[in-house]
Amino acid sequence: VSADPQAGAALTPALTLQPVGRVVSPVTRLDQAPRQGDEGAPVCAIDLDPAILAAAGDLIPGQQVILLTWLHVADRQTLQVHPRGDPNRPPLGVFSTRSADRPNPIGLHTVRVLHVSGGRLTVEGLEAIDGTPVIDIKPILGPIQAR
Amino acid sequence: VSADPQAGAALTPALTLQPVGRVVSPVTRLDQAPRQGDEGAPVCAIDLDPAILAAAGDLIPGQQVILLTWLHVADRQTLQVHPRGDPNRPPLGVFSTRSADRPNPIGLHTVRVLHVSGGRLTVEGLEAIDGTPVIDIKPILGPIQAR
């Protein structure tokens, strides 16, 4: 099932994201990337935009944070997928999956900050390929951990 | 991991979000909105873009989901804030807070789906004012329930 890229667009104006950083990772291809961060993601780095460094000034090594990314190689027309790519499983609407392929391919990750140095964060637990734009960083709040 | 930290994110082109729905809520002003969803948010609705309805076709009443919104009245130039608006608390970088004011004002909410009817979801636990664009919906993943 594919979206009609024109339908509905006129009613809701598009919004503009400005990346605040990007992922620097040894993983450069989708087929090397683990599907979830607890399935073997390597240590990688986030290089922050110098213009927004003050926003990151209170991040602390050891802290777990929520990272939002833009999964830039995703297919934005995909509305249904087979879970985990298994054709034997019935297709699900992408809002019921963590598929990268979805209308707005935002990645939601829980990662641990290992080091903070200048404009670079070193993190563990991030399943995103090299060059992935980072769009937000949030602290974890409350009993329900968003991951 | 190696890269030139100066090569950075400022060169990264802007990205375009297309809203997938919008919030319909009795709360129309920021000063009426609870700061977190567990602090008295009213039941409200999400009207989905008809073009992406297939993405939402497997959402189930009773289910908790993660909702991503675009906090459209936020100030995107703000990099530091006093937590919970209290001037007696020292300012923090916004990446260490859930302030709506941040470079990309994405709201991250955990809500419970109450009803699914046509293109409308009724949800509880959402702290967002009327008209807030919805940009993504994701399932909550636990240590066992992975899909």
Short mmCIF file of C-alpha atoms in Angstrom, two decimals:
data_model
loop_
_atom_site.label_atom_id
_atom_site.label_comp_id
_atom_site.label_asym_id
_atom_site.label_seq_id
_atom_site.Cartn_x
_atom_site.Cartn_y
_atom_site.Cartn_z
CA VAL A 1 0.00 0.00 0.00
CA SER A 2 1.43 3.36 -0.98
CA ALA A 3 0.49 6.88 -0.04
CA ASP A 4 -0.65 9.35 -2.65
CA PRO A 5 2.02 11.98 -2.12
CA GLN A 6 -0.37 14.73 -3.13
CA ALA A 7 -3.46 13.82 -1.10
CA GLY A 8 -3.92 15.80 2.08
CA ALA A 9 -0.76 17.78 1.63
CA ALA A 10 -2.55 21.02 0.90
CA LEU A 11 -4.47 20.85 4.18
CA THR A 12 -1.41 20.50 6.39
CA PRO A 13 1.60 22.57 5.44
CA ALA A 14 4.96 20.85 5.50
CA LEU A 15 7.33 21.55 8.40
CA THR A 16 11.05 22.10 8.21
CA LEU A 17 13.48 20.17 10.37
CA GLN A 18 17.02 21.44 10.78
CA PRO A 19 19.40 18.63 11.82
CA VAL A 20 21.27 19.33 15.06
CA GLY A 21 23.98 16.75 14.38
CA ARG A 22 24.83 13.61 12.52
CA VAL A 23 25.83 10.05 13.31
CA VAL A 24 29.43 8.93 12.74
CA SER A 25 29.37 5.14 12.76
CA PRO A 26 31.38 2.22 11.38
CA VAL A 27 28.04 0.89 10.09
CA THR A 28 27.56 2.29 6.60
CA ARG A 29 24.98 -0.05 5.11
CA LEU A 30 21.46 -0.95 6.18
CA ASP A 31 22.19 -4.67 5.91
CA GLN A 32 24.91 -4.29 8.56
CA ALA A 33 22.69 -2.39 10.99
CA PRO A 34 20.98 -4.18 13.88
CA ARG A 35 17.23 -3.68 13.90
CA GLN A 36 17.11 -2.61 17.54
CA GLY A 37 19.77 -0.96 19.69
CA ASP A 38 20.00 -3.91 22.06
CA GLU A 39 20.87 -6.29 19.23
CA GLY A 40 24.55 -5.48 18.91
CA ALA A 41 24.81 -1.82 17.95
CA PRO A 42 28.42 -0.59 17.98
CA VAL A 43 29.75 2.40 19.87
CA CYS A 44 29.43 5.43 17.62
CA ALA A 45 29.58 9.20 17.74
CA ILE A 46 27.29 12.13 17.19
CA ASP A 47 28.86 15.29 15.82
CA LEU A 48 26.75 18.24 16.90
CA ASP A 49 26.12 21.42 14.96
CA PRO A 50 28.35 24.06 16.58
CA ALA A 51 25.41 26.50 16.46
CA ILE A 52 23.37 24.47 18.97
CA LEU A 53 26.11 23.28 21.36
CA ALA A 54 24.60 25.16 24.33
CA ALA A 55 21.57 22.87 24.08
CA ALA A 56 23.83 19.86 24.78
CA GLY A 57 25.90 21.49 27.54
CA ASP A 58 24.32 19.57 30.42
CA LEU A 59 24.52 16.05 29.00
CA ILE A 60 26.45 13.78 31.37
CA PRO A 61 28.57 10.70 30.65
CA GLY A 62 26.77 7.57 31.82
CA GLN A 63 23.35 9.09 31.25
CA GLN A 64 20.76 7.37 29.07
CA VAL A 65 19.04 9.71 26.64
CA ILE A 66 16.43 9.50 23.92
CA LEU A 67 17.80 10.30 20.51
CA LEU A 68 15.59 11.24 17.58
CA THR A 69 17.08 10.74 14.13
CA TRP A 70 15.96 11.10 10.53
CA LEU A 71 16.28 7.71 8.83
CA HIS A 72 17.33 9.28 5.58
CA VAL A 73 17.40 6.16 3.40
CA ALA A 74 13.85 5.10 4.33
CA ASP A 75 10.97 4.86 1.88
CA ARG A 76 8.38 7.46 2.89
CA GLN A 77 5.65 6.00 0.66
CA THR A 78 5.45 2.73 2.62
CA LEU A 79 2.32 2.42 4.77
CA GLN A 80 2.35 -1.33 5.56
CA VAL A 81 5.22 -3.77 6.12
CA HIS A 82 5.85 -7.37 7.05
CA PRO A 83 7.22 -7.26 10.63
CA ARG A 84 10.99 -7.71 10.66
CA GLY A 85 10.88 -8.20 6.89
CA ASP A 86 9.43 -11.70 7.24
CA PRO A 87 7.04 -12.37 4.33
CA ASN A 88 5.42 -15.15 6.38
CA ARG A 89 4.12 -12.61 8.88
CA PRO A 90 1.00 -10.66 7.89
CA PRO A 91 1.56 -7.01 6.90
CA LEU A 92 0.96 -4.38 9.55
CA GLY A 93 0.33 -0.67 9.31
CA VAL A 94 3.68 1.02 9.91
CA PHE A 95 2.31 2.90 12.94
CA SER A 96 2.14 -0.53 14.62
CA THR A 97 5.79 -1.28 13.80
CA ARG A 98 9.20 0.30 14.22
CA SER A 99 9.87 0.07 10.48
CA ALA A 100 12.13 2.84 9.19
CA ASP A 101 9.88 3.00 6.13
CA ARG A 102 7.01 5.32 7.15
CA PRO A 103 5.65 8.75 6.17
CA ASN A 104 8.06 10.63 8.45
CA PRO A 105 11.06 8.33 9.00
CA ILE A 106 11.95 9.45 12.51
CA GLY A 107 14.14 7.05 14.47
CA LEU A 108 13.54 6.82 18.23
CA HIS A 109 16.52 5.41 20.12
CA THR A 110 17.53 4.99 23.74
CA VAL A 111 21.31 5.33 23.97
CA ARG A 112 23.88 5.73 26.72
CA VAL A 113 26.23 8.71 26.60
CA LEU A 114 29.81 7.49 27.09
CA HIS A 115 31.79 10.69 26.54
CA VAL A 116 31.09 14.36 25.89
CA SER A 117 33.93 16.22 24.22
CA GLY A 118 33.57 19.52 22.43
CA GLY A 119 30.96 19.03 19.79
CA ARG A 120 31.11 15.23 19.87
CA LEU A 121 29.04 12.79 21.89
CA THR A 122 30.16 9.16 22.03
CA VAL A 123 27.20 6.84 22.59
CA GLU A 124 26.42 3.15 22.82
CA GLY A 125 23.25 1.38 21.74
CA LEU A 126 22.51 3.35 18.59
CA GLU A 127 21.24 1.45 15.56
CA ALA A 128 21.71 4.00 12.78
CA ILE A 129 24.02 4.11 9.80
CA ASP A 130 26.84 6.58 9.26
CA GLY A 131 25.60 9.99 8.19
CA THR A 132 22.13 9.69 9.72
CA PRO A 133 20.88 13.17 10.72
CA VAL A 134 20.18 13.70 14.44
CA ILE A 135 17.15 15.92 15.03
CA ASP A 136 16.66 15.98 18.82
CA ILE A 137 18.00 14.69 22.15
CA LYS A 138 15.74 14.33 25.21
CA PRO A 139 16.16 13.10 28.77
CA ILE A 140 14.30 9.98 29.86
CA LEU A 141 11.39 10.78 32.19
CA GLY A 142 9.13 8.69 34.35
CA PRO A 143 8.10 5.07 34.59
CA ILE A 144 7.54 4.47 30.87
CA GLN A 145 10.78 4.49 28.97
CA ALA A 146 10.18 5.49 25.40
CA ARG A 147 12.27 3.22 23.26
CA VAL B 1 35.36 6.50 15.09
CA SER B 2 36.87 9.43 13.25
CA ALA B 3 35.50 12.44 11.46
CA ASP B 4 36.17 16.13 11.39
CA PRO B 5 33.85 17.58 14.05
CA GLN B 6 33.85 20.89 12.22
CA ALA B 7 32.70 19.29 8.98
CA GLY B 8 29.45 19.12 10.77
CA ALA B 9 25.86 19.35 10.89
CA ALA B 10 25.54 22.97 9.90
CA LEU B 11 26.12 21.86 6.34
CA THR B 12 23.33 19.31 6.58
CA PRO B 13 20.37 20.32 4.44
CA ALA B 14 17.00 20.91 6.02
CA LEU B 15 14.48 18.06 6.00
CA THR B 16 10.78 18.21 5.25
CA LEU B 17 8.19 16.74 7.59
CA GLN B 18 4.70 16.10 6.32
CA PRO B 19 2.15 15.96 9.17
CA VAL B 20 0.14 12.71 9.30
CA GLY B 21 -2.62 14.17 11.46
CA ARG B 22 -3.48 16.84 13.98
CA VAL B 23 -4.64 17.07 17.56
CA VAL B 24 -8.24 18.03 18.32
CA SER B 25 -8.33 19.05 21.99
CA PRO B 26 -10.36 21.23 24.34
CA VAL B 27 -7.01 22.74 25.40
CA THR B 28 -6.34 25.69 23.13
CA ARG B 29 -3.76 27.68 25.07
CA LEU B 30 -0.33 26.77 26.38
CA ASP B 31 -1.16 28.07 29.86
CA GLN B 32 -3.98 25.49 30.09
CA ALA B 33 -1.80 22.57 29.01
CA PRO B 34 -0.29 20.23 31.58
CA ARG B 35 3.48 19.96 31.25
CA GLN B 36 3.48 16.16 31.19
CA GLY B 37 0.80 13.72 30.08
CA ASP B 38 0.42 12.21 33.54
CA GLU B 39 -0.45 15.59 35.05
CA GLY B 40 -4.11 15.79 34.07
CA ALA B 41 -4.21 15.79 30.27
CA PRO B 42 -7.79 15.55 28.93
CA VAL B 43 -9.10 12.96 26.50
CA CYS B 44 -8.58 14.30 23.01
CA ALA B 45 -8.62 13.16 19.41
CA ILE B 46 -6.21 12.83 16.54
CA ASP B 47 -7.60 13.35 13.08
CA LEU B 48 -5.44 11.44 10.63
CA ASP B 49 -4.63 12.47 7.08
CA PRO B 50 -6.81 10.23 4.86
CA ALA B 51 -3.78 9.60 2.63
CA ILE B 52 -1.94 7.64 5.35
CA LEU B 53 -4.84 5.76 6.99
CA ALA B 54 -3.40 2.35 6.06
CA ALA B 55 -0.44 3.09 8.33
CA ALA B 56 -2.82 3.30 11.30
CA GLY B 57 -4.95 0.28 10.40
CA ASP B 58 -3.56 -2.03 13.09
CA LEU B 59 -3.82 0.30 16.08
CA ILE B 60 -5.93 -1.30 18.81
CA PRO B 61 -8.13 0.31 21.50
CA GLY B 62 -6.49 -0.03 24.90
CA GLN B 63 -3.00 -0.01 23.43
CA GLN B 64 -0.37 2.47 24.61
CA VAL B 65 1.54 4.10 21.80
CA ILE B 66 4.24 6.69 21.38
CA LEU B 67 3.07 9.81 19.62
CA LEU B 68 5.43 12.30 18.02
CA THR B 69 4.08 15.79 17.48
CA TRP B 70 5.39 19.12 16.23
CA LEU B 71 5.01 21.69 19.00
CA HIS B 72 4.16 24.44 16.57
CA VAL B 73 4.10 27.38 18.97
CA ALA B 74 7.55 26.64 20.41
CA ASP B 75 10.55 28.99 20.11
CA ARG B 76 13.18 27.20 18.01
CA GLN B 77 15.95 29.66 18.96
CA THR B 78 15.92 28.65 22.65
CA LEU B 79 18.97 26.56 23.65
CA GLN B 80 18.76 26.82 27.46
CA VAL B 81 15.77 27.04 29.82
CA HIS B 82 14.99 27.14 33.53
CA PRO B 83 13.48 23.71 34.31
CA ARG B 84 9.67 23.92 34.59
CA GLY B 85 9.94 27.68 34.06
CA ASP B 86 11.27 28.25 37.60
CA PRO B 87 13.76 31.16 37.55
CA ASN B 88 15.22 29.88 40.84
CA ARG B 89 16.48 26.75 39.11
CA PRO B 90 19.69 27.08 37.10
CA PRO B 91 19.30 27.06 33.31
CA LEU B 92 19.85 23.76 31.53
CA GLY B 93 20.63 22.97 27.92
CA VAL B 94 17.31 22.03 26.32
CA PHE B 95 18.61 18.57 25.38
CA SER B 96 18.58 17.88 29.15
CA THR B 97 14.94 18.99 29.47
CA ARG B 98 11.56 18.27 27.89
CA SER B 99 11.06 21.96 27.09
CA ALA B 100 8.96 22.54 23.97
CA ASP B 101 11.37 25.35 23.11
CA ARG B 102 14.26 23.65 21.28
CA PRO B 103 15.78 23.61 17.78
CA ASN B 104 13.34 20.99 16.48
CA PRO B 105 10.24 21.18 18.70
CA ILE B 106 9.23 17.54 18.53
CA GLY B 107 6.89 16.38 21.27
CA LEU B 108 7.30 12.80 22.54
CA HIS B 109 4.19 11.48 24.27
CA THR B 110 3.02 8.14 25.60
CA VAL B 111 -0.75 7.94 25.18
CA ARG B 112 -3.43 5.27 25.42
CA VAL B 113 -5.67 4.67 22.42
CA LEU B 114 -9.31 4.63 23.56
CA HIS B 115 -11.15 4.36 20.24
CA VAL B 116 -10.31 3.99 16.58
CA SER B 117 -13.02 5.18 14.22
CA GLY B 118 -12.45 6.00 10.57
CA GLY B 119 -9.73 8.56 10.45
CA ARG B 120 -10.02 9.55 14.10
CA LEU B 121 -8.13 8.18 17.10
CA THR B 122 -9.38 9.06 20.58
CA VAL B 123 -6.53 9.05 23.09
CA GLU B 124 -5.88 9.82 26.74
CA GLY B 125 -2.72 11.23 28.28
CA LEU B 126 -1.79 13.72 25.56
CA GLU B 127 -0.45 17.11 26.64
CA ALA B 128 -0.72 19.09 23.40
CA ILE B 129 -2.89 22.01 22.39
CA ASP B 130 -5.60 21.95 19.75
CA GLY B 131 -4.19 22.00 16.23
CA THR B 132 -0.80 20.49 17.09
CA PRO B 133 0.53 18.55 14.07
CA VAL B 134 1.09 14.81 14.59
CA ILE B 135 4.14 13.52 12.76
CA ASP B 136 4.48 9.85 13.75
CA ILE B 137 2.95 7.05 15.82
CA LYS B 138 5.04 4.13 17.11
CA PRO B 139 4.38 1.05 19.21
CA ILE B 140 6.06 0.71 22.60
CA LEU B 141 8.67 -2.04 22.49
CA GLY B 142 9.40 -4.05 25.60
CA PRO B 143 12.07 -6.63 26.30
CA ILE B 144 9.71 -9.40 25.11
CA GLN B 145 7.19 -7.77 22.77
CA ALA B 146 9.31 -6.96 19.73
CA ARG B 147 7.72 -6.38 16.35
#
